[in-house]
Structures are given as structure tokens and as C-alpha cells.
Tab-separated table of C-alpha atoms in Angstrom:
chain	number	residue	atom	x	y	z
A	25	MET	CA	4.178	-43.477	-32.284
A	26	LYS	CA	2.770	-43.767	-28.699
A	27	GLY	CA	-0.829	-41.590	-28.789
A	28	ILE	CA	-3.455	-40.946	-26.258
A	29	ILE	CA	-7.248	-41.552	-27.128
A	30	SER	CA	-9.443	-38.676	-26.070
A	31	VAL	CA	-12.947	-39.718	-25.822
A	32	GLN	CA	-15.068	-36.515	-25.380
A	33	SER	CA	-17.461	-34.440	-27.250
A	34	HIS	CA	-16.734	-32.292	-30.409
A	35	VAL	CA	-17.919	-29.075	-32.019
A	36	VAL	CA	-17.611	-28.451	-35.464
A	37	TYR	CA	-17.392	-24.398	-34.517
A	38	GLY	CA	-15.412	-22.982	-31.546
A	39	HIS	CA	-13.574	-25.059	-28.683
A	40	ALA	CA	-14.962	-27.243	-26.456
A	41	GLY	CA	-14.854	-31.154	-25.764
A	42	ASN	CA	-12.377	-32.477	-28.136
A	43	SER	CA	-12.561	-29.505	-29.830
A	44	SER	CA	-10.891	-28.077	-26.762
A	45	ALA	CA	-8.451	-31.198	-25.951
A	46	VAL	CA	-7.091	-32.299	-28.922
A	47	PHE	CA	-5.000	-29.349	-30.447
A	48	PRO	CA	-3.098	-28.278	-27.117
A	49	LEU	CA	-2.199	-32.102	-26.576
A	50	GLN	CA	-0.486	-32.446	-30.127
A	51	ARG	CA	1.444	-29.024	-29.461
A	52	MET	CA	2.693	-30.947	-26.213
A	53	GLY	CA	4.533	-33.158	-28.816
A	54	PHE	CA	1.430	-35.823	-28.351
A	55	GLU	CA	-0.238	-37.974	-30.702
A	56	VAL	CA	-4.157	-37.871	-30.456
A	57	TRP	CA	-6.881	-40.188	-31.274
A	58	PRO	CA	-10.420	-38.464	-30.616
A	59	VAL	CA	-13.407	-40.646	-30.102
A	60	HIS	CA	-16.347	-38.465	-30.525
A	61	THR	CA	-19.349	-39.049	-27.846
A	62	VAL	CA	-21.195	-36.332	-29.884
A	63	GLN	CA	-21.035	-34.039	-32.600
A	64	PHE	CA	-22.490	-30.841	-32.427
A	65	SER	CA	-22.826	-27.510	-34.883
A	66	ASN	CA	-21.497	-25.648	-31.801
A	67	HIS	CA	-21.196	-25.807	-27.917
A	68	THR	CA	-24.868	-25.277	-26.375
A	69	GLN	CA	-24.450	-21.814	-24.791
A	70	TYR	CA	-25.541	-20.390	-27.941
A	71	ALA	CA	-28.791	-18.712	-27.544
A	72	GLN	CA	-29.574	-20.031	-31.012
A	73	GLY	CA	-29.638	-23.500	-30.178
A	74	TRP	CA	-27.391	-26.210	-32.089
A	75	THR	CA	-27.683	-28.979	-34.405
A	76	GLY	CA	-25.637	-32.503	-34.534
A	77	GLN	CA	-25.982	-36.327	-32.838
A	78	CYS	CA	-24.854	-38.304	-30.419
A	79	PHE	CA	-23.144	-41.868	-31.437
A	80	PRO	CA	-24.021	-44.992	-30.830
A	81	ALA	CA	-22.960	-46.162	-27.222
A	82	ASP	CA	-20.873	-49.090	-28.525
A	83	ALA	CA	-19.228	-46.591	-31.105
A	84	ILE	CA	-16.499	-46.150	-28.531
A	85	SER	CA	-15.056	-49.452	-28.005
A	86	ASP	CA	-15.754	-50.463	-31.767
A	87	LEU	CA	-13.351	-47.653	-32.194
A	88	VAL	CA	-11.132	-49.025	-29.243
A	89	LYS	CA	-11.199	-52.460	-31.019
A	90	GLY	CA	-10.507	-51.217	-34.260
A	91	ILE	CA	-7.055	-49.990	-33.309
A	92	ASP	CA	-6.538	-53.262	-31.696
A	93	ALA	CA	-6.442	-54.436	-34.489
A	94	ILE	CA	-3.714	-53.241	-36.365
A	95	GLY	CA	-1.935	-53.344	-33.360
A	96	GLN	CA	-1.149	-49.628	-32.544
A	97	LEU	CA	-2.765	-50.275	-28.605
A	98	GLN	CA	-0.261	-51.001	-26.860
A	99	GLN	CA	1.487	-47.755	-28.325
A	100	CYS	CA	-1.327	-45.516	-26.001
A	101	GLN	CA	-0.474	-44.053	-23.243
A	102	ALA	CA	-3.650	-42.996	-21.844
A	103	ILE	CA	-6.919	-42.718	-22.272
A	104	VAL	CA	-8.689	-39.507	-21.452
A	105	SER	CA	-12.711	-39.453	-20.906
A	106	GLY	CA	-14.868	-35.915	-20.927
A	107	TYR	CA	-18.340	-35.215	-21.871
A	108	LEU	CA	-20.568	-38.256	-22.328
A	109	GLY	CA	-24.034	-38.569	-24.496
A	110	ASP	CA	-25.896	-41.168	-22.366
A	111	ALA	CA	-25.135	-43.212	-19.751
A	112	ALA	CA	-24.935	-46.510	-22.339
A	113	GLN	CA	-22.203	-44.492	-23.816
A	114	ALA	CA	-20.192	-44.661	-19.758
A	115	THR	CA	-20.704	-48.621	-20.255
A	116	SER	CA	-18.472	-48.416	-23.729
A	117	LEU	CA	-15.935	-46.514	-22.069
A	118	ILE	CA	-15.299	-48.981	-19.320
A	119	ALA	CA	-14.555	-51.533	-21.766
A	120	ALA	CA	-12.184	-49.083	-24.082
A	121	VAL	CA	-10.317	-48.163	-20.828
A	122	ASP	CA	-10.292	-52.003	-19.465
A	123	MET	CA	-9.337	-52.635	-23.600
A	124	VAL	CA	-6.396	-50.297	-23.021
A	125	LYS	CA	-5.299	-51.646	-19.947
A	126	ARG	CA	-4.501	-55.004	-20.586
A	127	VAL	CA	-2.687	-54.692	-24.044
A	128	ASN	CA	-0.942	-51.874	-21.837
A	129	PRO	CA	-1.299	-52.035	-18.578
A	130	LYS	CA	1.253	-48.819	-18.096
A	131	ALA	CA	-1.252	-46.484	-19.304
A	132	ILE	CA	-3.373	-44.299	-17.284
A	133	TYR	CA	-6.975	-43.551	-17.514
A	134	VAL	CA	-7.887	-40.100	-17.024
A	135	CYS	CA	-11.694	-38.807	-16.050
A	136	ASP	CA	-12.808	-35.635	-16.445
A	137	PRO	CA	-16.599	-36.403	-14.930
A	138	VAL	CA	-18.784	-33.720	-16.303
A	139	MET	CA	-22.074	-33.937	-14.849
A	140	GLY	CA	-23.768	-31.017	-16.550
A	141	ASP	CA	-24.207	-27.160	-15.343
A	142	PRO	CA	-28.249	-26.254	-16.142
A	143	ASP	CA	-27.199	-22.436	-15.759
A	144	LYS	CA	-24.125	-22.607	-18.136
A	145	GLY	CA	-26.645	-25.040	-20.930
A	146	CYS	CA	-24.605	-28.205	-20.069
A	147	ILE	CA	-27.489	-30.532	-19.612
A	148	LEU	CA	-26.746	-34.674	-19.159
A	149	ALA	CA	-28.928	-37.326	-20.356
A	150	GLU	CA	-30.742	-39.418	-16.799
A	151	GLY	CA	-28.509	-41.618	-15.317
A	152	ILE	CA	-24.938	-40.268	-16.777
A	153	SER	CA	-23.694	-38.664	-13.385
A	154	GLU	CA	-24.483	-41.704	-11.111
A	155	TYR	CA	-23.092	-43.531	-13.351
A	156	LEU	CA	-19.894	-41.951	-13.063
A	157	VAL	CA	-19.863	-41.833	-9.415
A	158	GLU	CA	-20.485	-44.857	-8.537
A	159	HIS	CA	-18.549	-46.747	-11.091
A	160	VAL	CA	-16.273	-44.836	-13.482
A	161	MET	CA	-14.185	-42.290	-11.520
A	162	PRO	CA	-13.414	-45.085	-8.862
A	163	LYS	CA	-11.548	-46.756	-12.153
A	164	ALA	CA	-9.970	-43.871	-13.185
A	165	ASP	CA	-6.029	-43.178	-12.370
A	166	VAL	CA	-6.503	-39.375	-12.080
A	167	ILE	CA	-9.912	-37.826	-11.841
A	168	VAL	CA	-9.905	-33.749	-12.804
A	169	PRO	CA	-13.111	-33.184	-11.654
A	170	ASN	CA	-14.485	-29.086	-10.583
A	171	GLN	CA	-16.154	-28.165	-7.249
A	172	PHE	CA	-19.550	-29.689	-8.058
A	173	GLU	CA	-18.452	-33.005	-9.330
A	174	LEU	CA	-15.792	-33.724	-6.426
A	175	SER	CA	-18.683	-33.105	-3.815
A	176	ARG	CA	-21.015	-35.561	-5.621
A	177	PHE	CA	-18.140	-38.006	-5.786
A	178	VAL	CA	-16.975	-37.858	-2.211
A	179	GLY	CA	-20.481	-36.679	-0.692
A	180	MET	CA	-20.023	-34.176	1.210
A	181	GLU	CA	-19.863	-29.816	0.778
A	182	ILE	CA	-16.985	-27.584	0.156
A	183	THR	CA	-17.415	-24.496	1.286
A	184	THR	CA	-13.630	-23.826	2.489
A	185	LEU	CA	-10.080	-24.690	1.924
A	186	ASN	CA	-10.189	-27.413	4.887
A	187	GLU	CA	-13.440	-28.639	2.926
A	188	ALA	CA	-11.315	-28.879	-0.430
A	189	ILE	CA	-8.618	-30.830	1.261
A	190	GLU	CA	-11.339	-33.210	3.239
A	191	ALA	CA	-12.781	-33.943	-0.350
A	192	CYS	CA	-9.572	-34.339	-2.014
A	193	GLN	CA	-8.441	-36.754	0.619
A	194	LYS	CA	-11.746	-38.316	0.412
A	195	ALA	CA	-11.308	-38.882	-3.227
A	196	LEU	CA	-7.764	-40.589	-2.971
A	197	THR	CA	-9.380	-43.651	-0.997
A	198	LYS	CA	-12.367	-44.565	-3.729
A	199	GLY	CA	-9.746	-45.283	-5.816
A	200	PRO	CA	-7.775	-42.012	-8.121
A	201	LYS	CA	-4.125	-41.907	-7.781
A	202	VAL	CA	-4.687	-38.265	-8.537
A	203	VAL	CA	-6.868	-35.582	-7.941
A	204	LEU	CA	-7.374	-32.453	-9.508
A	205	VAL	CA	-10.298	-30.194	-9.174
A	206	LYS	CA	-9.739	-27.744	-11.928
A	207	HIS	CA	-11.989	-25.319	-10.410
A	208	LEU	CA	-12.406	-24.228	-6.575
A	209	HIS	CA	-15.039	-21.310	-6.860
A	210	SER	CA	-15.801	-21.549	-3.210
A	211	LEU	CA	-12.200	-20.034	-2.208
A	212	SER	CA	-12.443	-17.263	-3.921
A	213	LYS	CA	-14.167	-14.593	-6.159
A	214	GLN	CA	-11.102	-12.556	-7.361
A	215	GLN	CA	-9.031	-15.431	-7.741
A	216	PHE	CA	-9.395	-18.263	-9.904
A	217	CYS	CA	-8.450	-21.638	-7.633
A	218	MET	CA	-7.594	-25.621	-8.689
A	219	MET	CA	-6.180	-28.043	-6.036
A	220	MET	CA	-3.908	-31.430	-7.006
A	221	ALA	CA	-3.453	-33.734	-4.238
A	222	ASP	CA	-1.527	-37.330	-4.775
A	223	SER	CA	0.360	-39.055	-1.925
A	224	SER	CA	2.470	-36.761	-1.419
A	225	GLY	CA	-0.407	-33.848	0.033
A	226	CYS	CA	-2.587	-31.564	-1.543
A	227	TYR	CA	-1.362	-28.270	-3.677
A	228	LEU	CA	-3.472	-24.972	-4.055
A	229	VAL	CA	-2.213	-22.693	-7.093
A	230	LYS	CA	-3.716	-19.312	-7.582
A	231	ARG	CA	-4.169	-17.417	-10.616
A	232	PRO	CA	-6.070	-14.007	-11.512
A	233	ASN	CA	-10.006	-14.559	-12.650
A	234	LEU	CA	-10.874	-12.991	-15.599
A	235	GLU	CA	-14.696	-11.086	-16.367
A	236	PHE	CA	-15.950	-12.186	-19.779
A	237	ASP	CA	-19.463	-10.599	-21.100
A	238	LYS	CA	-19.773	-14.383	-21.881
A	239	ALA	CA	-18.423	-17.226	-19.708
A	240	PRO	CA	-15.857	-19.017	-21.997
A	241	VAL	CA	-16.652	-22.714	-22.742
A	242	GLY	CA	-14.167	-25.722	-22.921
A	243	VAL	CA	-11.809	-24.086	-20.297
A	244	GLY	CA	-12.231	-27.641	-18.100
A	245	ASP	CA	-11.341	-29.872	-21.364
A	246	LEU	CA	-8.343	-27.736	-22.130
A	247	ILE	CA	-6.965	-27.916	-18.159
A	248	SER	CA	-7.808	-31.463	-18.443
A	249	ALA	CA	-5.480	-32.009	-21.539
A	250	LEU	CA	-2.617	-29.583	-20.552
A	251	PHE	CA	-1.985	-31.666	-16.851
A	252	THR	CA	-2.667	-35.138	-18.520
A	253	GLY	CA	0.347	-34.090	-21.154
A	254	GLY	CA	2.197	-32.830	-18.110
A	255	LEU	CA	2.260	-36.129	-16.380
A	256	LEU	CA	2.570	-37.743	-19.645
A	257	LYS	CA	6.026	-35.806	-19.842
A	258	GLY	CA	7.231	-37.249	-16.451
A	259	TRP	CA	6.562	-34.025	-14.570
A	260	PRO	CA	6.085	-33.977	-11.029
A	261	PRO	CA	2.090	-33.729	-10.686
A	262	THR	CA	2.537	-30.332	-8.930
A	263	MET	CA	4.360	-29.402	-12.059
A	264	ALA	CA	1.696	-30.717	-13.979
A	265	LEU	CA	-0.665	-28.392	-12.144
A	266	GLU	CA	1.780	-25.578	-12.688
A	267	HIS	CA	1.651	-25.394	-16.485
A	268	ALA	CA	-2.072	-26.480	-16.443
A	269	ASN	CA	-3.159	-23.442	-14.972
A	270	ASN	CA	0.075	-21.111	-16.512
A	271	ALA	CA	-1.137	-22.147	-20.132
A	272	SER	CA	-5.022	-22.227	-19.655
A	273	PHE	CA	-4.453	-18.376	-18.034
A	274	GLY	CA	-2.514	-17.458	-20.774
A	275	VAL	CA	-5.041	-18.395	-23.759
A	276	LEU	CA	-7.669	-17.207	-21.307
A	277	GLU	CA	-5.972	-13.773	-21.367
A	278	ALA	CA	-5.441	-14.237	-25.428
A	279	THR	CA	-9.209	-14.252	-25.837
A	280	ARG	CA	-10.421	-11.831	-23.777
A	281	GLN	CA	-7.767	-9.352	-26.026
A	282	CYS	CA	-9.303	-10.462	-28.780
A	283	GLY	CA	-12.948	-9.252	-27.796
A	284	GLU	CA	-13.730	-13.095	-27.472
A	285	TRP	CA	-15.476	-15.474	-25.579
A	286	GLU	CA	-14.707	-18.894	-27.721
A	287	LEU	CA	-11.056	-19.782	-26.726
A	288	GLN	CA	-8.719	-18.614	-28.793
A	289	THR	CA	-6.570	-21.780	-28.712
A	290	VAL	CA	-4.668	-21.649	-32.213
A	291	TYR	CA	-4.169	-18.004	-31.812
A	292	ALA	CA	-2.585	-18.410	-28.026
A	293	GLN	CA	-0.705	-21.628	-28.611
A	294	ASP	CA	2.971	-20.635	-27.732
A	295	GLN	CA	1.140	-20.700	-24.260
A	296	LEU	CA	0.429	-24.114	-24.419
A	297	SER	CA	4.202	-25.088	-24.248
A	298	GLU	CA	5.758	-21.643	-22.912
A	299	PRO	CA	3.524	-20.076	-20.912
A	300	ARG	CA	3.994	-16.267	-20.725
A	301	HIS	CA	2.589	-15.990	-16.456
A	302	SER	CA	4.328	-18.105	-13.846
A	303	PHE	CA	1.812	-18.829	-10.705
A	304	ALA	CA	3.557	-20.914	-7.725
A	305	ALA	CA	1.526	-23.869	-6.511
A	306	SER	CA	1.725	-23.878	-2.948
A	307	LYS	CA	1.432	-27.230	-0.717
A	308	VAL	CA	-2.017	-26.683	2.105
A	309	ALA	CA	-1.765	-30.313	3.751
């Protein structure tokens, strides 16, 4: 059975990292082989704090070696990465990507370059952001940054649509074949904007920006998973973009209706395969 290796954080309670990405991919019909970089009791936005641990750096490559030893690495369609607990894990991640591609050259690497956001309580260990920019993102087939992470990768500020287009085009010259900017916050306060760029051009999709008392965590992990699933189904990247946008909006809408800030992914699982809303992407460059 073909599968996806997902290298991300894990929370015991709630939905962030692998806890946000694995089930949506399974609901889309994929086998998912999760590798946890850290395991926390809950995500880090809780005022009460959290408990847990970061796993040893070599655990990532060791677990992938184990999958290879039983002859299953050739069944890996993609390796997806998200939050890393320390810079050494990035080195182990690259070794894992190399192993997957050596056994199955058709496998793709999708990198969600989590660089932290102190305002949201997401703090990274020293050196991770620099290593992502210099070594990890250029190695990826697909990158799924937010606006801040894209700015770091290409070395330019993004405040307008034209600058967002320029940044995406510049990113495509640095290694990745597809760029999905999972949130362009500078373009609109009323609408949530995402942009996808590949060799055919740049595409923008918008949806209403839902207000919450506390911002939900794990939305970016959900978007990355949905977009990866769409690509692996053989959909054109624009179709994968629209599905990721529409399905994640459906989950967020259900979450707000429930009066929650933890993503209600299981409750809203039908949105993952058949989203209620349909927001079309438009070509902007």
C-alpha cells in the first residue's frame, strides 16, 4: 500500500502538526506513516503551558531506515515535513528525504518551513530558520510557506500583490517546482488569501476571513496536508489549491459554529473530501 511519510510535531490533545495533518490525508484515501519530531500534551498557545519532549534528531532517519529495511520505502509517494524541534533534526530530515528519493525517485518532498511566530507562542530552537532557508527549502519539490517564511526564503518584503508574485517567482528559481503561500496576510484584512505558483503562472484564491476569540492552531498543517493529497491524486496544482482552500474553510467554519478554537477536524470530516464551499482561483501572473 502506497503511503506518505509525515515528519511533524504531535500533540496528544487537539490538532496541530501530525495531529492536524494525518487524519485529513487518511480521509482523502492515503496511508500515512507519521514520524513525530516532538510530542507535547497540547499546542503551545495554552496559557497553562504544556508538557512533552523533543525526540532525538537521528530518530527521523532511523525510523525511515526501518521502513526501508522491511522493503516498504519504495511504496512512499511523498515525504512531508513541518515543525522541527531543533536544527539537528533538519539534518536528519534531509538524510530521510535522500533515502526516500534514492529508493523511489518519483516520490516528492513537500516542505512546510515552520519558522516560528512568537506572537502565537510558537518558538523555535536557535538555527532552525537559517538551516531551513539555506538547505531544506531548496531541496523541496513543493514548499508551503506563509508570507513571513516566503519573505525569509527569497530575501524580500511582501506588502502588495505584485511583490507576492515576484517573491513566488523568485522562490521557483531556488529549487522548488511548486510554491503554495498558505496565507498572504498583507493583501486583505477581510479575506484570507493564498497563492500558488508553478511553471504555468501564479494563482490567487480568496475566502472569507473568519474571526475567532483565539486564533485556531494547526490550520497551516491542515492546508499543507490537503494540498499534498491533491497533488498525489494527480490533480493540477490549481485544483489542489482550490480544494485545500475550500476544505480548510469548511473545517474552520464548523469549528466556529461549535464555539471552539481547537480545529474540529473529525466533526467536519466530510469537508475534507467534499467541501461545502467552492472558491475559484484566478490567474494573476
